[in-house]
Amino acid sequence: MNFTKLPQLVDMRGKLKSKGTYSKRTKTITHRVWHHSLTKKHLGGSDAASFADYHVNTLGWPGVGYTFIIEPKNLINTPNGKRARIVYAHDIDRRTYHVGNSNQFAIGICVAGDYRYDTMDDATIASIADLHSALVKDSIGKNDTSHNEMPDYSWKACCVYDYRKLIKWQGSTTPVTPSPAPDSYTIQEGDTLWSIAHKDGTGGVQVEDLIKANPGIDPAKLQIGQKIIFGNAKDVIVRPDKPSSSGDETIRSIQKTLNIRHKAGLIVDGFNGPRTKSALIKALQTELNKQFNKKLVVDGKWGAKTKAAIVTVEKGAKGNLTWILQAALYLEGFNPGSLDSIFGKGTESALSKFQEAKKITADKKAGKATFTILFAA
Ligand SMILES: [Zn+2]
């Protein structure tokens, strides 16, 4: 093997933190996948030992997962010049975790550092190039790719540095920008809420958001193939009676109607979030202006003026206001049967259940008190 002879390589197989073992690959390695660690390269925790601790203790993986870890903060003087240390962490034939369902045929190489902010130094670039050419000579893998070029990981901020240029040692660090996180995500091998969260730092999707938005899942027992609410987890309000993770067909129809009728520009995802609610308030304000000449500012926010402008909707009513009431009841978990814009038995029954639950006078009429509880944040 050429790679084992690299002077900057240290063999730490079996020496890093582990818990159990990874199984053996049953497919040939076709991909060399490049990662960065998202930890600033000069920090204490930016090395193979710390990544192993984190992956084993927090993610619950059997071992660190990357076959190789390049450590910019550990410099080694070699006959070829200064090089960043390369840690050899797992046997090549182990199907370690790092790219989900592609683990079977992909080895992982992690360059310590957060290359959204760090710049890469020459010793690190040289180690990337050395390791790459040794692996090519050893016929380990055919294609180079970044983590976010592997199936369904386009949202990952990994590897960010331009590995294509680095493996040819041209010294460029042009960033590779990740795509936005998809609204829903299908769990792959080795994924945990902790490994897929924290996207884009503190402002991104956090583990707590994922837990809240996916009440039906056990964070400790994610299943491969399981679909979860992901990119918009922060905004999702889950209906307590329907903790589904694939969205709701009726909510999709509400969103489509708001888009068509009111140009709401909503993502039709079947999840009840603040944008859907705000679009419904806009629709209500628009209808009050059109039908009752109310002159409200159409801003999608519930306020005193909108409340004062409310007209009572009751049995026998027909039209867009009734539809808005039906949609609002549905979003709160009180199903009027069908959203047909006609205030009939189903709407009456959903409304009186809502009024009872919210302790409003159960008069089966939707007036100021009812609309306030339906729409005020
Ligand atoms: Zn990665």
mmCIF file of C-alpha atoms in Angstrom, residues 85-368:
data_model
loop_
_atom_site.group_PDB
_atom_site.id
_atom_site.type_symbol
_atom_site.label_atom_id
_atom_site.label_comp_id
_atom_site.label_asym_id
_atom_site.label_seq_id
_atom_site.Cartn_x
_atom_site.Cartn_y
_atom_site.Cartn_z
ATOM 1 C CA ARG A 85 -0.668 14.815 10.193
ATOM 2 C CA ILE A 86 -2.904 12.152 8.618
ATOM 3 C CA VAL A 87 -4.598 9.815 11.089
ATOM 4 C CA TYR A 88 -5.454 6.370 9.733
ATOM 5 C CA ALA A 89 -8.512 5.542 11.833
ATOM 6 C CA HIS A 90 -10.329 2.517 10.391
ATOM 7 C CA ASP A 91 -9.450 -0.429 8.177
ATOM 8 C CA ILE A 92 -10.273 0.350 4.562
ATOM 9 C CA ASP A 93 -12.704 -2.579 4.437
ATOM 10 C CA ARG A 94 -14.949 -1.262 7.264
ATOM 11 C CA ARG A 95 -18.320 0.159 6.287
ATOM 12 C CA THR A 96 -18.024 3.159 8.568
ATOM 13 C CA TYR A 97 -20.596 5.916 9.008
ATOM 14 C CA HIS A 98 -20.149 9.241 7.253
ATOM 15 C CA VAL A 99 -22.400 9.396 4.184
ATOM 16 C CA GLY A 100 -25.527 7.481 5.200
ATOM 17 C CA ASN A 101 -26.768 5.002 2.648
ATOM 18 C CA SER A 102 -23.591 5.433 0.604
ATOM 19 C CA ASN A 103 -21.282 4.230 3.418
ATOM 20 C CA GLN A 104 -21.153 0.811 1.777
ATOM 21 C CA PHE A 105 -19.043 1.995 -1.158
ATOM 22 C CA ALA A 106 -17.459 5.223 0.098
ATOM 23 C CA ILE A 107 -14.477 5.957 2.311
ATOM 24 C CA GLY A 108 -14.468 9.191 4.288
ATOM 25 C CA ILE A 109 -11.589 11.620 4.516
ATOM 26 C CA CYS A 110 -12.091 14.467 6.964
ATOM 27 C CA VAL A 111 -9.953 17.575 6.941
ATOM 28 C CA ALA A 112 -10.172 19.125 10.410
ATOM 29 C CA GLY A 113 -11.321 22.718 10.244
ATOM 30 C CA ASP A 114 -14.356 24.804 9.458
ATOM 31 C CA TYR A 115 -13.649 25.976 5.937
ATOM 32 C CA ARG A 116 -16.597 28.293 5.861
ATOM 33 C CA TYR A 117 -14.268 30.494 7.934
ATOM 34 C CA ASP A 118 -10.827 28.855 8.068
ATOM 35 C CA THR A 119 -8.377 29.168 5.221
ATOM 36 C CA MET A 120 -6.372 26.146 4.294
ATOM 37 C CA ASP A 121 -2.624 26.189 4.840
ATOM 38 C CA ASP A 122 0.009 24.685 2.571
ATOM 39 C CA ALA A 123 0.904 21.800 4.901
ATOM 40 C CA THR A 124 -2.747 20.691 4.853
ATOM 41 C CA ILE A 125 -3.138 21.125 1.112
ATOM 42 C CA ALA A 126 0.044 19.065 0.621
ATOM 43 C CA SER A 127 -1.307 16.256 2.827
ATOM 44 C CA ILE A 128 -4.584 16.224 0.887
ATOM 45 C CA ALA A 129 -2.672 15.938 -2.376
ATOM 46 C CA ASP A 130 -0.274 13.262 -1.010
ATOM 47 C CA LEU A 131 -3.081 11.121 0.403
ATOM 48 C CA HIS A 132 -5.110 11.479 -2.751
ATOM 49 C CA SER A 133 -2.344 10.373 -5.071
ATOM 50 C CA ALA A 134 -1.444 7.432 -2.800
ATOM 51 C CA LEU A 135 -5.082 6.243 -2.754
ATOM 52 C CA VAL A 136 -5.262 6.551 -6.532
ATOM 53 C CA LYS A 137 -2.098 4.426 -6.879
ATOM 54 C CA ASP A 138 -3.571 1.887 -4.448
ATOM 55 C CA SER A 139 -6.817 1.768 -6.473
ATOM 56 C CA ILE A 140 -8.901 2.694 -3.422
ATOM 57 C CA GLY A 141 -11.927 4.419 -4.934
ATOM 58 C CA LYS A 142 -12.485 5.785 -8.416
ATOM 59 C CA ASN A 143 -14.275 9.089 -7.896
ATOM 60 C CA ASP A 144 -13.689 12.016 -5.612
ATOM 61 C CA THR A 145 -16.722 13.782 -4.269
ATOM 62 C CA SER A 146 -17.761 16.037 -1.428
ATOM 63 C CA HIS A 147 -20.197 15.008 1.286
ATOM 64 C CA ASN A 148 -22.843 17.303 -0.188
ATOM 65 C CA GLU A 149 -22.516 15.705 -3.601
ATOM 66 C CA MET A 150 -23.604 12.325 -2.210
ATOM 67 C CA PRO A 151 -27.298 11.356 -2.560
ATOM 68 C CA ASP A 152 -29.675 13.528 -0.509
ATOM 69 C CA TYR A 153 -26.955 15.440 1.322
ATOM 70 C CA SER A 154 -26.918 18.517 -0.902
ATOM 71 C CA TRP A 155 -27.932 20.632 2.104
ATOM 72 C CA LYS A 156 -24.802 19.696 4.104
ATOM 73 C CA ALA A 157 -22.215 22.418 4.580
ATOM 74 C CA CYS A 158 -19.553 19.816 3.803
ATOM 75 C CA CYS A 159 -16.895 19.848 2.521
ATOM 76 C CA VAL A 160 -17.100 23.566 1.505
ATOM 77 C CA TYR A 161 -13.445 23.717 0.372
ATOM 78 C CA ASP A 162 -12.827 22.989 -3.284
ATOM 79 C CA TYR A 163 -11.455 19.463 -3.035
ATOM 80 C CA ARG A 164 -11.147 19.208 -6.826
ATOM 81 C CA LYS A 165 -8.488 21.850 -6.916
ATOM 82 C CA LEU A 166 -6.775 20.673 -3.713
ATOM 83 C CA ILE A 167 -6.271 17.096 -4.819
ATOM 84 C CA LYS A 168 -4.357 18.504 -7.763
ATOM 85 C CA TRP A 169 -2.616 20.852 -5.356
ATOM 86 C CA GLN A 170 -3.451 24.107 -7.019
ATOM 87 C CA GLY A 171 -4.014 25.722 -3.673
ATOM 88 C CA SER A 172 -7.459 27.194 -4.208
ATOM 89 C CA THR A 173 -10.083 27.213 -1.494
ATOM 90 C CA THR A 174 -13.092 28.397 -3.504
ATOM 91 C CA PRO A 175 -16.058 27.490 -1.335
ATOM 92 C CA VAL A 176 -18.642 24.944 -2.421
ATOM 93 C CA THR A 177 -21.979 26.328 -1.259
ATOM 94 C CA PRO A 178 -24.556 23.925 0.131
ATOM 95 C CA SER A 179 -28.196 23.961 -0.989
ATOM 96 C CA PRO A 180 -30.925 25.012 1.417
ATOM 97 C CA ALA A 181 -32.094 22.255 3.740
ATOM 98 C CA PRO A 182 -35.099 20.400 2.254
ATOM 99 C CA ASP A 183 -38.393 20.632 4.146
ATOM 100 C CA SER A 184 -38.392 16.919 4.770
ATOM 101 C CA TYR A 185 -35.517 14.473 4.949
ATOM 102 C CA THR A 186 -35.208 10.694 4.782
ATOM 103 C CA ILE A 187 -32.910 9.200 7.436
ATOM 104 C CA GLN A 188 -29.800 7.459 6.103
ATOM 105 C CA GLU A 189 -27.397 5.023 7.764
ATOM 106 C CA GLY A 190 -25.624 6.581 10.734
ATOM 107 C CA ASP A 191 -27.715 9.763 10.687
ATOM 108 C CA THR A 192 -28.715 11.055 14.085
ATOM 109 C CA LEU A 193 -30.596 14.230 14.945
ATOM 110 C CA TRP A 194 -27.277 15.516 16.276
ATOM 111 C CA SER A 195 -25.369 14.746 13.096
ATOM 112 C CA ILE A 196 -27.888 16.407 10.810
ATOM 113 C CA ALA A 197 -28.766 19.404 13.002
ATOM 114 C CA HIS A 198 -26.803 22.571 13.717
ATOM 115 C CA LYS A 199 -26.869 23.465 10.066
ATOM 116 C CA ASP A 200 -25.543 26.970 9.507
ATOM 117 C CA GLY A 201 -24.465 27.417 13.078
ATOM 118 C CA THR A 202 -26.722 28.776 15.763
ATOM 119 C CA GLY A 203 -29.313 30.148 13.317
ATOM 120 C CA GLY A 204 -29.870 26.798 11.614
ATOM 121 C CA VAL A 205 -31.939 23.736 12.368
ATOM 122 C CA GLN A 206 -31.305 22.682 15.940
ATOM 123 C CA VAL A 207 -31.878 19.313 17.567
ATOM 124 C CA GLU A 208 -34.636 20.799 19.739
ATOM 125 C CA ASP A 209 -36.470 22.044 16.634
ATOM 126 C CA LEU A 210 -36.292 18.578 15.099
ATOM 127 C CA ILE A 211 -37.601 16.911 18.243
ATOM 128 C CA LYS A 212 -40.459 19.390 18.563
ATOM 129 C CA ALA A 213 -41.447 19.187 14.911
ATOM 130 C CA ASN A 214 -41.317 15.386 14.849
ATOM 131 C CA PRO A 215 -43.227 14.263 17.949
ATOM 132 C CA GLY A 216 -43.790 10.785 16.531
ATOM 133 C CA ILE A 217 -40.112 9.846 16.405
ATOM 134 C CA ASP A 218 -37.761 8.466 19.015
ATOM 135 C CA PRO A 219 -34.542 10.468 18.623
ATOM 136 C CA ALA A 220 -32.559 7.565 20.043
ATOM 137 C CA LYS A 221 -33.964 5.070 17.551
ATOM 138 C CA LEU A 222 -34.080 6.651 14.112
ATOM 139 C CA GLN A 223 -34.830 4.181 11.362
ATOM 140 C CA ILE A 224 -33.156 4.210 7.963
ATOM 141 C CA GLY A 225 -35.780 5.359 5.454
ATOM 142 C CA GLN A 226 -37.821 7.199 8.061
ATOM 143 C CA LYS A 227 -39.023 10.584 6.857
ATOM 144 C CA ILE A 228 -38.747 13.554 9.180
ATOM 145 C CA ILE A 229 -39.629 17.236 9.044
ATOM 146 C CA PHE A 230 -36.325 18.962 8.520
ATOM 147 C CA GLY A 231 -35.527 22.343 6.952
ATOM 148 C CA ASN A 232 -38.597 24.165 8.214
ATOM 149 C CA ALA A 233 -38.673 22.372 11.571
ATOM 150 C CA LYS A 234 -38.466 25.714 13.387
ATOM 151 C CA ASP A 235 -41.680 26.971 11.799
ATOM 152 C CA VAL A 236 -43.781 23.885 12.115
ATOM 153 C CA ILE A 237 -46.688 23.845 14.505
ATOM 154 C CA VAL A 238 -47.746 20.244 14.759
ATOM 155 C CA ARG A 239 -51.422 19.616 15.160
ATOM 156 C CA PRO A 240 -51.706 17.666 18.397
ATOM 157 C CA ASP A 241 -54.183 15.205 16.905
ATOM 158 C CA LYS A 242 -52.059 14.555 13.827
ATOM 159 C CA PRO A 243 -48.362 14.138 14.571
ATOM 160 C CA SER A 244 -47.645 13.046 11.013
ATOM 161 C CA SER A 245 -44.290 13.696 9.435
ATOM 162 C CA SER A 246 -45.385 13.705 5.814
ATOM 163 C CA GLY A 247 -47.714 16.660 5.934
ATOM 164 C CA ASP A 248 -51.461 16.791 5.796
ATOM 165 C CA GLU A 249 -53.498 16.638 2.583
ATOM 166 C CA THR A 250 -56.148 19.139 3.737
ATOM 167 C CA ILE A 251 -53.490 21.623 4.875
ATOM 168 C CA ARG A 252 -51.902 21.250 1.443
ATOM 169 C CA SER A 253 -55.261 22.114 -0.117
ATOM 170 C CA ILE A 254 -55.584 25.150 2.175
ATOM 171 C CA GLN A 255 -52.120 26.309 1.124
ATOM 172 C CA LYS A 256 -52.909 25.778 -2.565
ATOM 173 C CA THR A 257 -56.168 27.726 -2.240
ATOM 174 C CA LEU A 258 -54.391 30.612 -0.491
ATOM 175 C CA ASN A 259 -51.784 30.622 -3.257
ATOM 176 C CA ILE A 260 -54.372 30.642 -6.037
ATOM 177 C CA ARG A 261 -56.931 32.960 -4.483
ATOM 178 C CA HIS A 262 -54.628 35.334 -2.642
ATOM 179 C CA LYS A 263 -51.212 34.859 -4.275
ATOM 180 C CA ALA A 264 -49.863 33.852 -0.860
ATOM 181 C CA GLY A 265 -46.668 32.273 -2.215
ATOM 182 C CA LEU A 266 -46.771 29.475 0.373
ATOM 183 C CA ILE A 267 -44.743 26.294 0.150
ATOM 184 C CA VAL A 268 -47.361 23.572 -0.274
ATOM 185 C CA ASP A 269 -45.944 21.172 2.300
ATOM 186 C CA GLY A 270 -48.995 20.245 4.343
ATOM 187 C CA PHE A 271 -47.590 21.661 7.580
ATOM 188 C CA ASN A 272 -49.307 24.294 9.631
ATOM 189 C CA GLY A 273 -46.744 26.970 10.346
ATOM 190 C CA PRO A 274 -46.749 30.718 10.996
ATOM 191 C CA ARG A 275 -46.595 31.531 7.260
ATOM 192 C CA THR A 276 -49.793 29.601 6.558
ATOM 193 C CA LYS A 277 -51.533 31.239 9.493
ATOM 194 C CA SER A 278 -50.402 34.700 8.443
ATOM 195 C CA ALA A 279 -51.597 34.072 4.863
ATOM 196 C CA LEU A 280 -54.993 33.100 6.228
ATOM 197 C CA ILE A 281 -55.190 36.356 8.233
ATOM 198 C CA LYS A 282 -54.349 38.266 5.028
ATOM 199 C CA ALA A 283 -57.166 36.446 3.259
ATOM 200 C CA LEU A 284 -59.519 37.410 6.080
ATOM 201 C CA GLN A 285 -58.464 41.075 5.930
ATOM 202 C CA THR A 286 -58.876 41.086 2.149
ATOM 203 C CA GLU A 287 -62.393 39.651 2.376
ATOM 204 C CA LEU A 288 -63.444 42.091 5.105
ATOM 205 C CA ASN A 289 -62.233 44.955 2.913
ATOM 206 C CA LYS A 290 -63.903 43.633 -0.227
ATOM 207 C CA GLN A 291 -67.228 42.566 1.245
ATOM 208 C CA PHE A 292 -67.690 45.066 4.070
ATOM 209 C CA ASN A 293 -65.617 48.011 2.945
ATOM 210 C CA LYS A 294 -63.416 47.851 6.062
ATOM 211 C CA LYS A 295 -60.213 49.495 4.774
ATOM 212 C CA LEU A 296 -57.882 47.247 6.814
ATOM 213 C CA VAL A 297 -54.177 47.126 6.154
ATOM 214 C CA VAL A 298 -53.607 43.653 4.689
ATOM 215 C CA ASP A 299 -50.544 42.692 6.727
ATOM 216 C CA GLY A 300 -51.331 39.178 7.929
ATOM 217 C CA LYS A 301 -51.119 40.226 11.559
ATOM 218 C CA TRP A 302 -53.892 39.920 14.069
ATOM 219 C CA GLY A 303 -54.534 43.255 15.772
ATOM 220 C CA ALA A 304 -57.207 45.434 17.364
ATOM 221 C CA LYS A 305 -58.363 46.926 14.027
ATOM 222 C CA THR A 306 -58.862 43.537 12.437
ATOM 223 C CA LYS A 307 -60.689 42.332 15.528
ATOM 224 C CA ALA A 308 -62.987 45.371 15.450
ATOM 225 C CA ALA A 309 -63.769 44.716 11.784
ATOM 226 C CA ILE A 310 -64.863 41.106 12.285
ATOM 227 C CA VAL A 311 -68.406 40.275 11.203
ATOM 228 C CA THR A 312 -70.172 37.290 12.690
ATOM 229 C CA VAL A 313 -70.218 34.129 10.581
ATOM 230 C CA GLU A 314 -72.993 31.737 11.431
ATOM 231 C CA LYS A 315 -75.088 28.849 10.161
ATOM 232 C CA GLY A 316 -76.326 29.315 6.634
ATOM 233 C CA ALA A 317 -73.427 31.611 5.663
ATOM 234 C CA LYS A 318 -71.679 30.925 2.382
ATOM 235 C CA GLY A 319 -68.534 32.211 0.745
ATOM 236 C CA ASN A 320 -64.914 33.037 1.353
ATOM 237 C CA LEU A 321 -65.318 34.129 4.984
ATOM 238 C CA THR A 322 -66.871 30.777 5.791
ATOM 239 C CA TRP A 323 -64.025 29.031 4.002
ATOM 240 C CA ILE A 324 -61.511 31.024 6.067
ATOM 241 C CA LEU A 325 -63.316 30.002 9.246
ATOM 242 C CA GLN A 326 -63.340 26.349 8.141
ATOM 243 C CA ALA A 327 -59.637 26.459 7.270
ATOM 244 C CA ALA A 328 -58.751 28.123 10.584
ATOM 245 C CA LEU A 329 -60.741 25.531 12.543
ATOM 246 C CA TYR A 330 -59.050 22.739 10.630
ATOM 247 C CA LEU A 331 -55.578 24.140 11.286
ATOM 248 C CA GLU A 332 -56.381 24.200 14.999
ATOM 249 C CA GLY A 333 -57.376 20.545 14.925
ATOM 250 C CA PHE A 334 -61.166 20.923 14.658
ATOM 251 C CA ASN A 335 -62.245 19.313 11.420
ATOM 252 C CA PRO A 336 -65.389 20.833 9.875
ATOM 253 C CA GLY A 337 -65.766 17.829 7.561
ATOM 254 C CA SER A 338 -65.240 19.575 4.284
ATOM 255 C CA LEU A 339 -63.886 22.983 3.416
ATOM 256 C CA ASP A 340 -66.767 23.781 1.089
ATOM 257 C CA SER A 341 -67.372 27.439 2.047
ATOM 258 C CA ILE A 342 -70.833 26.573 3.328
ATOM 259 C CA PHE A 343 -71.601 26.894 7.030
ATOM 260 C CA GLY A 344 -73.502 23.658 7.623
ATOM 261 C CA LYS A 345 -73.672 20.962 10.276
ATOM 262 C CA GLY A 346 -69.985 20.008 10.090
ATOM 263 C CA THR A 347 -68.782 23.563 10.550
ATOM 264 C CA GLU A 348 -71.263 24.139 13.346
ATOM 265 C CA SER A 349 -70.128 21.036 15.194
ATOM 266 C CA ALA A 350 -66.382 21.824 14.742
ATOM 267 C CA LEU A 351 -67.019 25.393 15.892
ATOM 268 C CA SER A 352 -68.929 24.413 19.030
ATOM 269 C CA LYS A 353 -66.209 21.881 19.945
ATOM 270 C CA PHE A 354 -63.600 24.589 19.457
ATOM 271 C CA GLN A 355 -65.591 27.038 21.605
ATOM 272 C CA GLU A 356 -66.008 24.459 24.348
ATOM 273 C CA ALA A 357 -62.313 23.607 24.286
ATOM 274 C CA LYS A 358 -61.321 27.268 24.445
ATOM 275 C CA LYS A 359 -63.998 28.150 27.003
ATOM 276 C CA ILE A 360 -65.731 30.754 24.836
ATOM 277 C CA THR A 361 -69.532 31.028 25.008
ATOM 278 C CA ALA A 362 -70.603 28.086 22.845
ATOM 279 C CA ASP A 363 -73.094 30.007 20.704
ATOM 280 C CA LYS A 364 -72.080 28.249 17.452
ATOM 281 C CA LYS A 365 -71.413 31.657 15.909
ATOM 282 C CA ALA A 366 -67.944 32.812 14.934
ATOM 283 C CA GLY A 367 -67.588 36.390 16.124
ATOM 284 C CA LYS A 368 -64.837 38.549 17.551
#
